[in-house]
mmCIF file of C-alpha atoms in Angstrom:
data_model
loop_
_atom_site.group_PDB
_atom_site.id
_atom_site.type_symbol
_atom_site.label_atom_id
_atom_site.label_comp_id
_atom_site.label_asym_id
_atom_site.label_seq_id
_atom_site.Cartn_x
_atom_site.Cartn_y
_atom_site.Cartn_z
ATOM 1 C CA MET A 1 -9.744 22.997 -25.273
ATOM 2 C CA PRO A 2 -12.812 21.790 -27.179
ATOM 3 C CA GLU A 3 -13.163 18.078 -27.803
ATOM 4 C CA ILE A 4 -11.880 17.009 -31.195
ATOM 5 C CA VAL A 5 -14.729 15.592 -33.245
ATOM 6 C CA PRO A 6 -13.699 12.869 -35.735
ATOM 7 C CA GLY A 7 -13.779 14.161 -39.292
ATOM 8 C CA ARG A 8 -13.569 17.806 -38.197
ATOM 9 C CA PRO A 9 -10.403 19.930 -38.450
ATOM 10 C CA GLU A 10 -8.568 20.294 -35.166
ATOM 11 C CA ALA A 11 -8.896 24.078 -35.332
ATOM 12 C CA LEU A 12 -11.833 26.000 -36.725
ATOM 13 C CA LYS A 13 -9.988 27.832 -39.431
ATOM 14 C CA GLY A 14 -10.389 28.256 -43.148
ATOM 15 C CA SER A 15 -13.620 26.836 -44.542
ATOM 16 C CA ALA A 16 -14.684 25.464 -41.129
ATOM 17 C CA ALA A 17 -14.513 28.901 -39.525
ATOM 18 C CA ALA A 18 -16.250 30.453 -42.540
ATOM 19 C CA ALA A 19 -19.019 27.859 -42.276
ATOM 20 C CA VAL A 20 -19.608 28.686 -38.598
ATOM 21 C CA LEU A 21 -19.830 32.396 -39.394
ATOM 22 C CA LEU A 22 -22.179 31.811 -42.305
ATOM 23 C CA MET A 23 -24.532 29.789 -40.129
ATOM 24 C CA LEU A 24 -24.742 32.700 -37.689
ATOM 25 C CA PHE A 25 -26.352 34.846 -40.404
ATOM 26 C CA ASP A 26 -29.982 34.551 -41.413
ATOM 27 C CA GLU A 27 -30.824 32.935 -44.756
ATOM 28 C CA ASP A 28 -30.970 36.173 -46.754
ATOM 29 C CA GLU A 29 -27.626 37.422 -45.445
ATOM 30 C CA ALA A 30 -26.000 34.033 -45.993
ATOM 31 C CA ALA A 31 -27.423 33.936 -49.517
ATOM 32 C CA GLN A 32 -25.878 37.320 -50.353
ATOM 33 C CA ILE A 33 -22.474 36.038 -49.255
ATOM 34 C CA LEU A 34 -22.781 32.750 -51.148
ATOM 35 C CA SER A 35 -23.803 34.607 -54.315
ATOM 36 C CA ARG A 36 -20.404 36.334 -54.382
ATOM 37 C CA LEU A 37 -18.362 33.115 -54.219
ATOM 38 C CA GLU A 38 -16.948 30.911 -56.942
ATOM 39 C CA PRO A 39 -18.565 27.493 -57.564
ATOM 40 C CA ASP A 40 -15.707 25.549 -55.944
ATOM 41 C CA GLU A 41 -15.862 27.830 -52.905
ATOM 42 C CA VAL A 42 -19.604 27.285 -52.547
ATOM 43 C CA ARG A 43 -19.171 23.515 -52.708
ATOM 44 C CA GLN A 44 -16.329 23.556 -50.181
ATOM 45 C CA LEU A 45 -18.281 25.812 -47.854
ATOM 46 C CA GLY A 46 -21.377 23.644 -48.215
ATOM 47 C CA TYR A 47 -19.471 20.562 -47.091
ATOM 48 C CA ALA A 48 -17.995 22.490 -44.176
ATOM 49 C CA MET A 49 -21.427 23.738 -43.052
ATOM 50 C CA TYR A 50 -22.622 20.160 -42.642
ATOM 51 C CA ASP A 51 -19.438 19.258 -40.744
ATOM 52 C CA VAL A 52 -19.834 22.055 -38.187
ATOM 53 C CA GLN A 53 -23.596 21.924 -37.627
ATOM 54 C CA ASP A 54 -23.027 20.489 -34.110
ATOM 55 C CA VAL A 55 -20.324 23.004 -33.230
ATOM 56 C CA GLU A 56 -19.644 23.783 -29.558
ATOM 57 C CA PRO A 57 -19.963 27.358 -28.116
ATOM 58 C CA GLU A 58 -16.206 27.480 -27.490
ATOM 59 C CA GLU A 59 -15.580 26.712 -31.148
ATOM 60 C CA VAL A 60 -17.945 29.484 -32.228
ATOM 61 C CA ASN A 61 -15.937 31.930 -30.109
ATOM 62 C CA GLU A 62 -12.754 30.588 -31.634
ATOM 63 C CA ALA A 63 -14.115 31.114 -35.154
ATOM 64 C CA LEU A 64 -15.236 34.660 -34.309
ATOM 65 C CA ASP A 65 -11.817 35.489 -32.846
ATOM 66 C CA HIS A 66 -10.182 34.148 -35.997
ATOM 67 C CA PHE A 67 -12.504 36.267 -38.155
ATOM 68 C CA VAL A 68 -11.912 39.442 -36.133
ATOM 69 C CA ASN A 69 -8.144 39.010 -36.392
ATOM 70 C CA LYS A 70 -8.428 38.559 -40.143
ATOM 71 C CA ALA A 71 -10.776 41.515 -40.504
ATOM 72 C CA LYS A 72 -8.388 43.837 -38.692
ATOM 73 C CA LYS A 73 -5.853 43.273 -41.441
ATOM 74 C CA ARG A 74 -8.241 44.129 -44.249
ATOM 75 C CA THR A 75 -10.493 46.942 -45.417
ATOM 76 C CA THR A 76 -13.910 46.796 -47.030
ATOM 77 C CA ILE A 77 -13.103 49.272 -49.766
ATOM 78 C CA GLY A 78 -14.252 47.871 -53.064
ATOM 79 C CA TYR A 79 -17.176 46.008 -51.506
ATOM 80 C CA GLY A 80 -20.209 47.518 -53.194
ATOM 81 C CA ALA A 81 -17.915 50.154 -54.682
ATOM 82 C CA THR A 82 -19.984 50.706 -57.843
ATOM 83 C CA ARG A 83 -23.133 51.560 -55.884
ATOM 84 C CA HIS A 84 -21.183 53.791 -53.499
ATOM 85 C CA ILE A 85 -19.459 55.718 -56.313
ATOM 86 C CA ARG A 86 -22.721 56.191 -58.223
ATOM 87 C CA GLY A 87 -24.503 57.419 -55.085
ATOM 88 C CA ALA A 88 -21.751 59.863 -54.188
ATOM 89 C CA MET A 89 -21.559 61.245 -57.733
ATOM 90 C CA THR A 90 -25.315 61.696 -57.918
ATOM 91 C CA LYS A 91 -25.495 63.528 -54.600
ATOM 92 C CA ALA A 92 -22.570 65.763 -55.526
ATOM 93 C CA LEU A 93 -23.445 66.578 -59.147
ATOM 94 C CA GLY A 94 -27.102 65.814 -59.594
ATOM 95 C CA GLU A 95 -28.481 62.875 -61.543
ATOM 96 C CA GLU A 96 -28.021 64.255 -65.065
ATOM 97 C CA ARG A 97 -24.430 65.470 -64.637
ATOM 98 C CA ALA A 98 -23.522 62.359 -62.670
ATOM 99 C CA GLU A 99 -24.765 60.109 -65.478
ATOM 100 C CA THR A 100 -22.676 62.063 -67.980
ATOM 101 C CA ILE A 101 -19.521 61.654 -65.903
ATOM 102 C CA LEU A 102 -20.193 58.007 -65.063
ATOM 103 C CA ALA A 103 -20.742 57.179 -68.719
ATOM 104 C CA ARG A 104 -17.169 58.336 -69.366
ATOM 105 C CA ILE A 105 -15.385 56.802 -66.367
ATOM 106 C CA THR A 106 -17.238 53.564 -65.623
ATOM 107 C CA PRO A 107 -15.145 50.549 -66.728
ATOM 108 C CA PRO A 108 -16.765 48.619 -69.580
ATOM 109 C CA THR A 109 -18.994 45.809 -68.422
ATOM 110 C CA ARG A 110 -20.675 43.074 -70.311
ATOM 111 C CA SER A 111 -23.021 40.195 -69.746
ATOM 112 C CA THR A 112 -21.726 37.479 -67.455
ATOM 113 C CA GLN A 113 -24.011 34.716 -68.703
ATOM 114 C CA LEU A 114 -20.983 32.723 -69.873
ATOM 115 C CA GLU A 115 -19.752 32.772 -66.278
ATOM 116 C CA MET A 116 -22.595 30.379 -65.508
ATOM 117 C CA LEU A 117 -20.648 27.703 -67.388
ATOM 118 C CA LYS A 118 -18.317 27.556 -64.386
ATOM 119 C CA TRP A 119 -21.143 25.979 -62.417
ATOM 120 C CA MET A 120 -21.520 23.123 -64.893
ATOM 121 C CA ASP A 121 -19.403 20.012 -65.143
ATOM 122 C CA ALA A 122 -17.470 19.103 -68.277
ATOM 123 C CA LYS A 123 -20.012 16.535 -69.474
ATOM 124 C CA GLU A 124 -22.881 19.042 -69.279
ATOM 125 C CA ILE A 125 -20.908 21.659 -71.209
ATOM 126 C CA ALA A 126 -19.868 19.152 -73.871
ATOM 127 C CA THR A 127 -23.490 18.049 -74.310
ATOM 128 C CA LEU A 128 -24.548 21.686 -74.567
ATOM 129 C CA ILE A 129 -22.189 22.567 -77.421
ATOM 130 C CA GLU A 130 -21.496 19.277 -79.213
ATOM 131 C CA ALA A 131 -23.915 20.115 -82.038
ATOM 132 C CA GLU A 132 -22.679 23.693 -82.475
ATOM 133 C CA HIS A 133 -20.163 25.132 -84.945
ATOM 134 C CA PRO A 134 -16.465 24.593 -83.996
ATOM 135 C CA GLN A 135 -16.081 28.367 -83.655
ATOM 136 C CA ILE A 136 -18.728 28.408 -80.909
ATOM 137 C CA MET A 137 -17.035 25.451 -79.253
ATOM 138 C CA ALA A 138 -13.726 27.318 -79.365
ATOM 139 C CA ILE A 139 -15.180 30.478 -77.811
ATOM 140 C CA VAL A 140 -16.812 28.495 -75.014
ATOM 141 C CA LEU A 141 -13.615 26.575 -74.214
ATOM 142 C CA ALA A 142 -11.623 29.797 -74.254
ATOM 143 C CA HIS A 143 -13.856 31.091 -71.439
ATOM 144 C CA LEU A 144 -13.278 28.053 -69.217
ATOM 145 C CA GLU A 145 -10.437 27.246 -66.854
ATOM 146 C CA ALA A 146 -7.810 25.210 -68.715
ATOM 147 C CA PRO A 147 -8.369 21.887 -66.840
ATOM 148 C CA VAL A 148 -12.149 22.065 -67.408
ATOM 149 C CA ALA A 149 -11.658 23.111 -71.034
ATOM 150 C CA ALA A 150 -9.363 20.118 -71.532
ATOM 151 C CA ASP A 151 -11.993 17.755 -70.126
ATOM 152 C CA VAL A 152 -14.672 19.256 -72.368
ATOM 153 C CA LEU A 153 -12.406 19.059 -75.413
ATOM 154 C CA GLN A 154 -11.859 15.348 -74.892
ATOM 155 C CA LEU A 155 -15.619 14.762 -74.625
ATOM 156 C CA LEU A 156 -16.348 16.516 -77.926
ATOM 157 C CA PRO A 157 -16.325 14.614 -81.256
ATOM 158 C CA VAL A 158 -12.789 13.547 -82.131
ATOM 159 C CA GLU A 159 -13.080 14.906 -85.664
ATOM 160 C CA TYR A 160 -13.581 18.433 -84.270
ATOM 161 C CA GLN A 161 -10.841 18.489 -81.635
ATOM 162 C CA GLU A 162 -7.983 19.629 -83.847
ATOM 163 C CA GLU A 163 -10.228 22.268 -85.428
ATOM 164 C CA ILE A 164 -11.234 23.572 -81.994
ATOM 165 C CA VAL A 165 -7.644 23.844 -80.742
ATOM 166 C CA TYR A 166 -6.597 25.628 -83.938
ATOM 167 C CA ARG A 167 -9.498 28.077 -83.627
ATOM 168 C CA ILE A 168 -8.637 28.769 -79.968
ATOM 169 C CA ALA A 169 -5.008 29.420 -80.892
ATOM 170 C CA THR A 170 -5.998 31.849 -83.651
ATOM 171 C CA LEU A 171 -8.950 33.419 -81.856
ATOM 172 C CA GLY A 172 -8.881 37.197 -82.054
ATOM 173 C CA PRO A 173 -11.036 39.704 -80.157
ATOM 174 C CA VAL A 174 -14.631 38.479 -80.027
ATOM 175 C CA SER A 175 -17.194 41.246 -80.396
ATOM 176 C CA ASN A 176 -19.802 41.653 -77.705
ATOM 177 C CA GLU A 177 -22.504 41.104 -80.295
ATOM 178 C CA ALA A 178 -21.028 37.676 -81.100
ATOM 179 C CA LEU A 179 -20.765 36.819 -77.423
ATOM 180 C CA GLU A 180 -24.327 37.965 -76.830
ATOM 181 C CA ASP A 181 -25.576 35.762 -79.673
ATOM 182 C CA LEU A 182 -23.613 32.898 -78.175
ATOM 183 C CA GLU A 183 -25.031 33.495 -74.708
ATOM 184 C CA ASN A 184 -28.574 33.636 -76.077
ATOM 185 C CA LEU A 185 -27.957 30.410 -77.935
ATOM 186 C CA LEU A 186 -26.442 28.572 -74.978
ATOM 187 C CA LEU A 187 -28.264 29.987 -72.004
ATOM 188 C CA ARG A 188 -31.410 31.605 -73.404
ATOM 189 C CA GLY A 189 -31.000 34.533 -71.048
ATOM 190 C CA PRO A 190 -31.154 38.349 -71.316
ATOM 191 C CA VAL A 191 -27.933 40.080 -72.243
ATOM 192 C CA ASN A 192 -26.337 43.466 -71.707
ATOM 193 C CA LYS A 193 -24.925 45.082 -74.849
ATOM 194 C CA GLN A 194 -22.464 47.384 -73.110
ATOM 195 C CA GLY A 195 -18.735 46.992 -73.350
ATOM 196 C CA ALA A 196 -16.027 46.495 -75.916
ATOM 197 C CA ALA A 197 -14.812 43.367 -77.658
ATOM 198 C CA SER A 198 -13.575 40.534 -75.460
ATOM 199 C CA GLN A 199 -10.109 39.105 -75.987
ATOM 200 C CA ARG A 200 -9.877 35.410 -75.197
ATOM 201 C CA GLY A 201 -8.018 32.547 -76.782
ATOM 202 C CA GLY A 202 -4.583 32.664 -78.404
ATOM 203 C CA THR A 203 -1.736 30.161 -78.465
ATOM 204 C CA GLY A 204 -1.188 30.568 -74.729
ATOM 205 C CA GLU A 205 -4.789 29.566 -74.003
ATOM 206 C CA ALA A 206 -4.515 26.653 -76.430
ATOM 207 C CA ALA A 207 -1.268 25.548 -74.763
ATOM 208 C CA ALA A 208 -2.845 25.695 -71.303
ATOM 209 C CA ILE A 209 -5.694 23.484 -72.484
ATOM 210 C CA MET A 210 -3.378 21.032 -74.232
ATOM 211 C CA ASN A 211 -1.284 20.795 -71.069
ATOM 212 C CA ASN A 212 -4.327 19.249 -69.392
ATOM 213 C CA VAL A 213 -5.411 16.672 -71.973
ATOM 214 C CA ARG A 214 -4.296 13.038 -72.033
ATOM 215 C CA LYS A 215 -1.000 12.369 -73.760
ATOM 216 C CA ASP A 216 -2.535 10.280 -76.548
ATOM 217 C CA SER A 217 -5.052 13.021 -77.297
ATOM 218 C CA GLU A 218 -2.349 15.685 -77.199
ATOM 219 C CA GLN A 219 -0.163 13.877 -79.726
ATOM 220 C CA ARG A 220 -3.047 13.260 -82.112
ATOM 221 C CA ILE A 221 -4.384 16.817 -81.916
ATOM 222 C CA MET A 222 -0.995 18.528 -82.170
ATOM 223 C CA LYS A 223 -0.028 16.370 -85.133
ATOM 224 C CA ALA A 224 -3.206 17.440 -86.916
ATOM 225 C CA VAL A 225 -2.661 21.113 -86.019
ATOM 226 C CA ALA A 226 0.912 20.903 -87.343
ATOM 227 C CA LYS A 227 -0.349 19.579 -90.678
ATOM 228 C CA ARG A 228 -2.687 22.542 -90.876
ATOM 229 C CA ASP A 229 -0.302 25.248 -89.650
ATOM 230 C CA LYS A 230 3.206 24.259 -88.599
ATOM 231 C CA MET A 231 3.990 27.676 -87.100
ATOM 232 C CA ILE A 232 0.881 27.693 -84.895
ATOM 233 C CA ALA A 233 1.606 24.141 -83.722
ATOM 234 C CA GLN A 234 5.213 25.051 -82.923
ATOM 235 C CA THR A 235 4.127 28.113 -80.944
ATOM 236 C CA ILE A 236 1.594 26.097 -78.957
ATOM 237 C CA GLU A 237 4.199 23.440 -78.174
ATOM 238 C CA GLU A 238 6.698 26.073 -77.077
ATOM 239 C CA GLU A 239 4.164 27.521 -74.662
ATOM 240 C CA MET A 240 3.074 24.119 -73.389
ATOM 241 C CA PHE A 241 6.420 23.461 -71.735
ATOM 242 C CA VAL A 242 8.594 26.404 -70.800
ATOM 243 C CA PHE A 243 11.793 26.707 -68.796
ATOM 244 C CA ASP A 244 9.985 27.325 -65.496
ATOM 245 C CA ASN A 245 8.172 23.991 -65.933
ATOM 246 C CA LEU A 246 11.454 22.188 -65.246
ATOM 247 C CA ILE A 247 10.643 22.579 -61.560
ATOM 248 C CA ASP A 248 7.815 20.024 -62.041
ATOM 249 C CA MET A 249 10.228 17.283 -63.134
ATOM 250 C CA ASP A 250 11.356 14.700 -60.617
ATOM 251 C CA ASP A 251 14.994 14.706 -59.509
ATOM 252 C CA LYS A 252 16.000 11.652 -61.534
ATOM 253 C CA ASN A 253 14.744 12.944 -64.879
ATOM 254 C CA LEU A 254 15.920 16.489 -64.247
ATOM 255 C CA GLY A 255 19.369 15.178 -63.314
ATOM 256 C CA THR A 256 19.510 13.153 -66.523
ATOM 257 C CA LEU A 257 18.621 16.249 -68.528
ATOM 258 C CA MET A 258 21.147 18.473 -66.758
ATOM 259 C CA ARG A 259 23.979 16.039 -67.487
ATOM 260 C CA THR A 260 23.427 16.587 -71.217
ATOM 261 C CA ILE A 261 23.515 20.379 -71.027
ATOM 262 C CA ASP A 262 26.765 22.236 -71.500
ATOM 263 C CA SER A 263 27.669 24.251 -68.405
ATOM 264 C CA SER A 264 28.102 27.452 -70.422
ATOM 265 C CA VAL A 265 24.503 27.163 -71.663
ATOM 266 C CA LEU A 266 23.210 26.351 -68.184
ATOM 267 C CA VAL A 267 24.962 29.377 -66.659
ATOM 268 C CA VAL A 268 23.260 31.735 -69.107
ATOM 269 C CA ALA A 269 19.864 30.038 -68.757
ATOM 270 C CA LEU A 270 19.957 30.137 -64.955
ATOM 271 C CA LYS A 271 20.918 33.804 -64.964
ATOM 272 C CA GLY A 272 17.239 34.569 -65.521
ATOM 273 C CA ALA A 273 15.744 31.745 -63.424
ATOM 274 C CA ASN A 274 13.981 32.160 -60.096
ATOM 275 C CA ASP A 275 15.649 30.959 -56.893
ATOM 276 C CA MET A 276 13.346 27.947 -56.457
ATOM 277 C CA LEU A 277 14.176 26.592 -59.897
ATOM 278 C CA LYS A 278 17.898 27.199 -59.364
ATOM 279 C CA ALA A 279 17.750 25.300 -56.077
ATOM 280 C CA LYS A 280 15.842 22.447 -57.741
ATOM 281 C CA ILE A 281 18.417 22.153 -60.535
ATOM 282 C CA PHE A 282 21.367 22.414 -58.161
ATOM 283 C CA SER A 283 19.892 19.653 -55.987
ATOM 284 C CA CYS A 284 20.062 17.302 -58.975
ATOM 285 C CA MET A 285 23.771 17.917 -59.460
ATOM 286 C CA SER A 286 26.845 17.018 -57.460
ATOM 287 C CA ALA A 287 27.793 19.559 -54.820
ATOM 288 C CA ARG A 288 30.975 20.418 -56.734
ATOM 289 C CA ALA A 289 29.195 20.913 -60.059
ATOM 290 C CA ALA A 290 26.416 22.968 -58.452
ATOM 291 C CA GLN A 291 28.929 25.218 -56.700
ATOM 292 C CA ALA A 292 30.916 25.708 -59.903
ATOM 293 C CA ILE A 293 27.774 26.765 -61.797
ATOM 294 C CA ALA A 294 26.680 29.069 -58.958
ATOM 295 C CA ASP A 295 30.118 30.698 -58.833
ATOM 296 C CA GLU A 296 30.153 31.266 -62.579
ATOM 297 C CA ILE A 297 26.678 32.817 -62.458
ATOM 298 C CA GLU A 298 27.939 35.222 -59.776
ATOM 299 C CA GLU A 299 31.038 36.095 -61.758
ATOM 300 C CA ARG A 300 29.182 36.759 -64.996
ATOM 301 C CA GLY A 301 28.158 40.325 -65.569
ATOM 302 C CA PRO A 302 24.802 41.389 -67.007
ATOM 303 C CA ILE A 303 23.579 39.150 -69.836
ATOM 304 C CA ARG A 304 21.176 40.254 -72.541
ATOM 305 C CA LEU A 305 17.682 38.910 -72.010
ATOM 306 C CA ALA A 306 17.635 37.576 -75.561
ATOM 307 C CA GLU A 307 20.667 35.390 -74.775
ATOM 308 C CA VAL A 308 19.015 34.047 -71.622
ATOM 309 C CA ILE A 309 15.840 33.186 -73.528
ATOM 310 C CA ASP A 310 17.823 31.465 -76.295
ATOM 311 C CA ALA A 311 19.708 29.368 -73.735
ATOM 312 C CA GLN A 312 16.484 28.390 -71.994
ATOM 313 C CA LYS A 313 14.868 27.462 -75.312
ATOM 314 C CA LEU A 314 17.884 25.293 -76.140
ATOM 315 C CA ILE A 315 17.467 23.386 -72.871
ATOM 316 C CA ILE A 316 13.731 22.957 -73.439
ATOM 317 C CA ALA A 317 14.358 21.721 -77.001
ATOM 318 C CA THR A 318 16.817 19.183 -75.598
ATOM 319 C CA ALA A 319 14.275 18.110 -72.998
ATOM 320 C CA ARG A 320 11.638 17.594 -75.677
ATOM 321 C CA ARG A 321 13.984 15.504 -77.840
ATOM 322 C CA MET A 322 14.924 13.349 -74.863
ATOM 323 C CA ALA A 323 11.271 12.955 -73.915
ATOM 324 C CA ASP A 324 10.343 11.957 -77.472
ATOM 325 C CA ALA A 325 13.151 9.391 -77.389
ATOM 326 C CA GLY A 326 11.873 8.041 -74.069
ATOM 327 C CA THR A 327 15.073 8.987 -72.222
ATOM 328 C CA ILE A 328 13.269 11.230 -69.726
ATOM 329 C CA MET A 329 9.709 12.035 -68.696
ATOM 330 C CA LEU A 330 8.355 15.532 -68.306
ATOM 331 C CA GLY A 331 5.749 15.648 -65.527
ATOM 332 C CA GLY A 332 2.767 17.978 -65.178
ATOM 333 C CA LYS A 333 -0.363 16.113 -66.299
ATOM 334 C CA GLY A 334 -1.437 14.118 -63.266
ATOM 335 C CA ASN A 335 -0.760 10.476 -64.071
ATOM 336 C CA ASP A 336 0.185 11.188 -67.677
ATOM 337 C CA PHE A 337 3.745 11.840 -68.746
ATOM 338 C CA VAL A 338 5.527 12.693 -71.948
#
């Protein structure tokens, strides 16, 4: 058993094992692997490589065994698939015929310059776009992960925030030409003009971003959006907190909510819920009440999906009213609650 080094995982698995393997490659090979990883993965792997730089031989063997066992369960199909398919087609059909076929069957691709934004922190992105048109800001935020987009949004001028959220919610397909102009503007890099329009944004994207902003910012922005377009604001709010999000509530608040819901409504709503959410809700009720609801769900025959959705919306509307009144808190934003 190798000696446990303070600060190192007890077993060389996960990022520690990956770090050991990466350090066995030469620089060029390691670079090829790192180039295929996401920014967070590169950072995590970088930390791990420093942690395991004094690794013992036994631990190297352990990491290799772990890798071999993992590899046996996987295939490499898809790795370098584009090059393999192009090569096979060319050898089989000749270059001219192969190009004709590939032009028809190759999935559309487009420039990935905007993907470079993933490597930047929120402050850098906000600085990059703060002087641009709100439409450009909206497109950029729509291409970020929701938590990062929320951080960027809150760093942008307050007077633009409502406009940006509205534009994200109403963003239709963005043509490649528009994206290419945007990429040239932001990153000053070469672009590829292949591919069809890109669909990003929508009320779901806006809701995901708003779910990650501070509560005071959310209230201010949503109030402004509602003044501009009540229907859009309502749709965003509906998608910000849905029935499945009840599982994020703590037992006390969920129990308080459940005591206000009529059992007939709860039976219908839970008919379409997943087992984890059912268990969570039942755990906040008395054993007798939970069993009665479970029995009624079993006894009920098929229920129209529309009825289930209506019942779930009724519960969510009740939860929102209670949250607005301060009776309960709906979790899901780190240290912020509503």
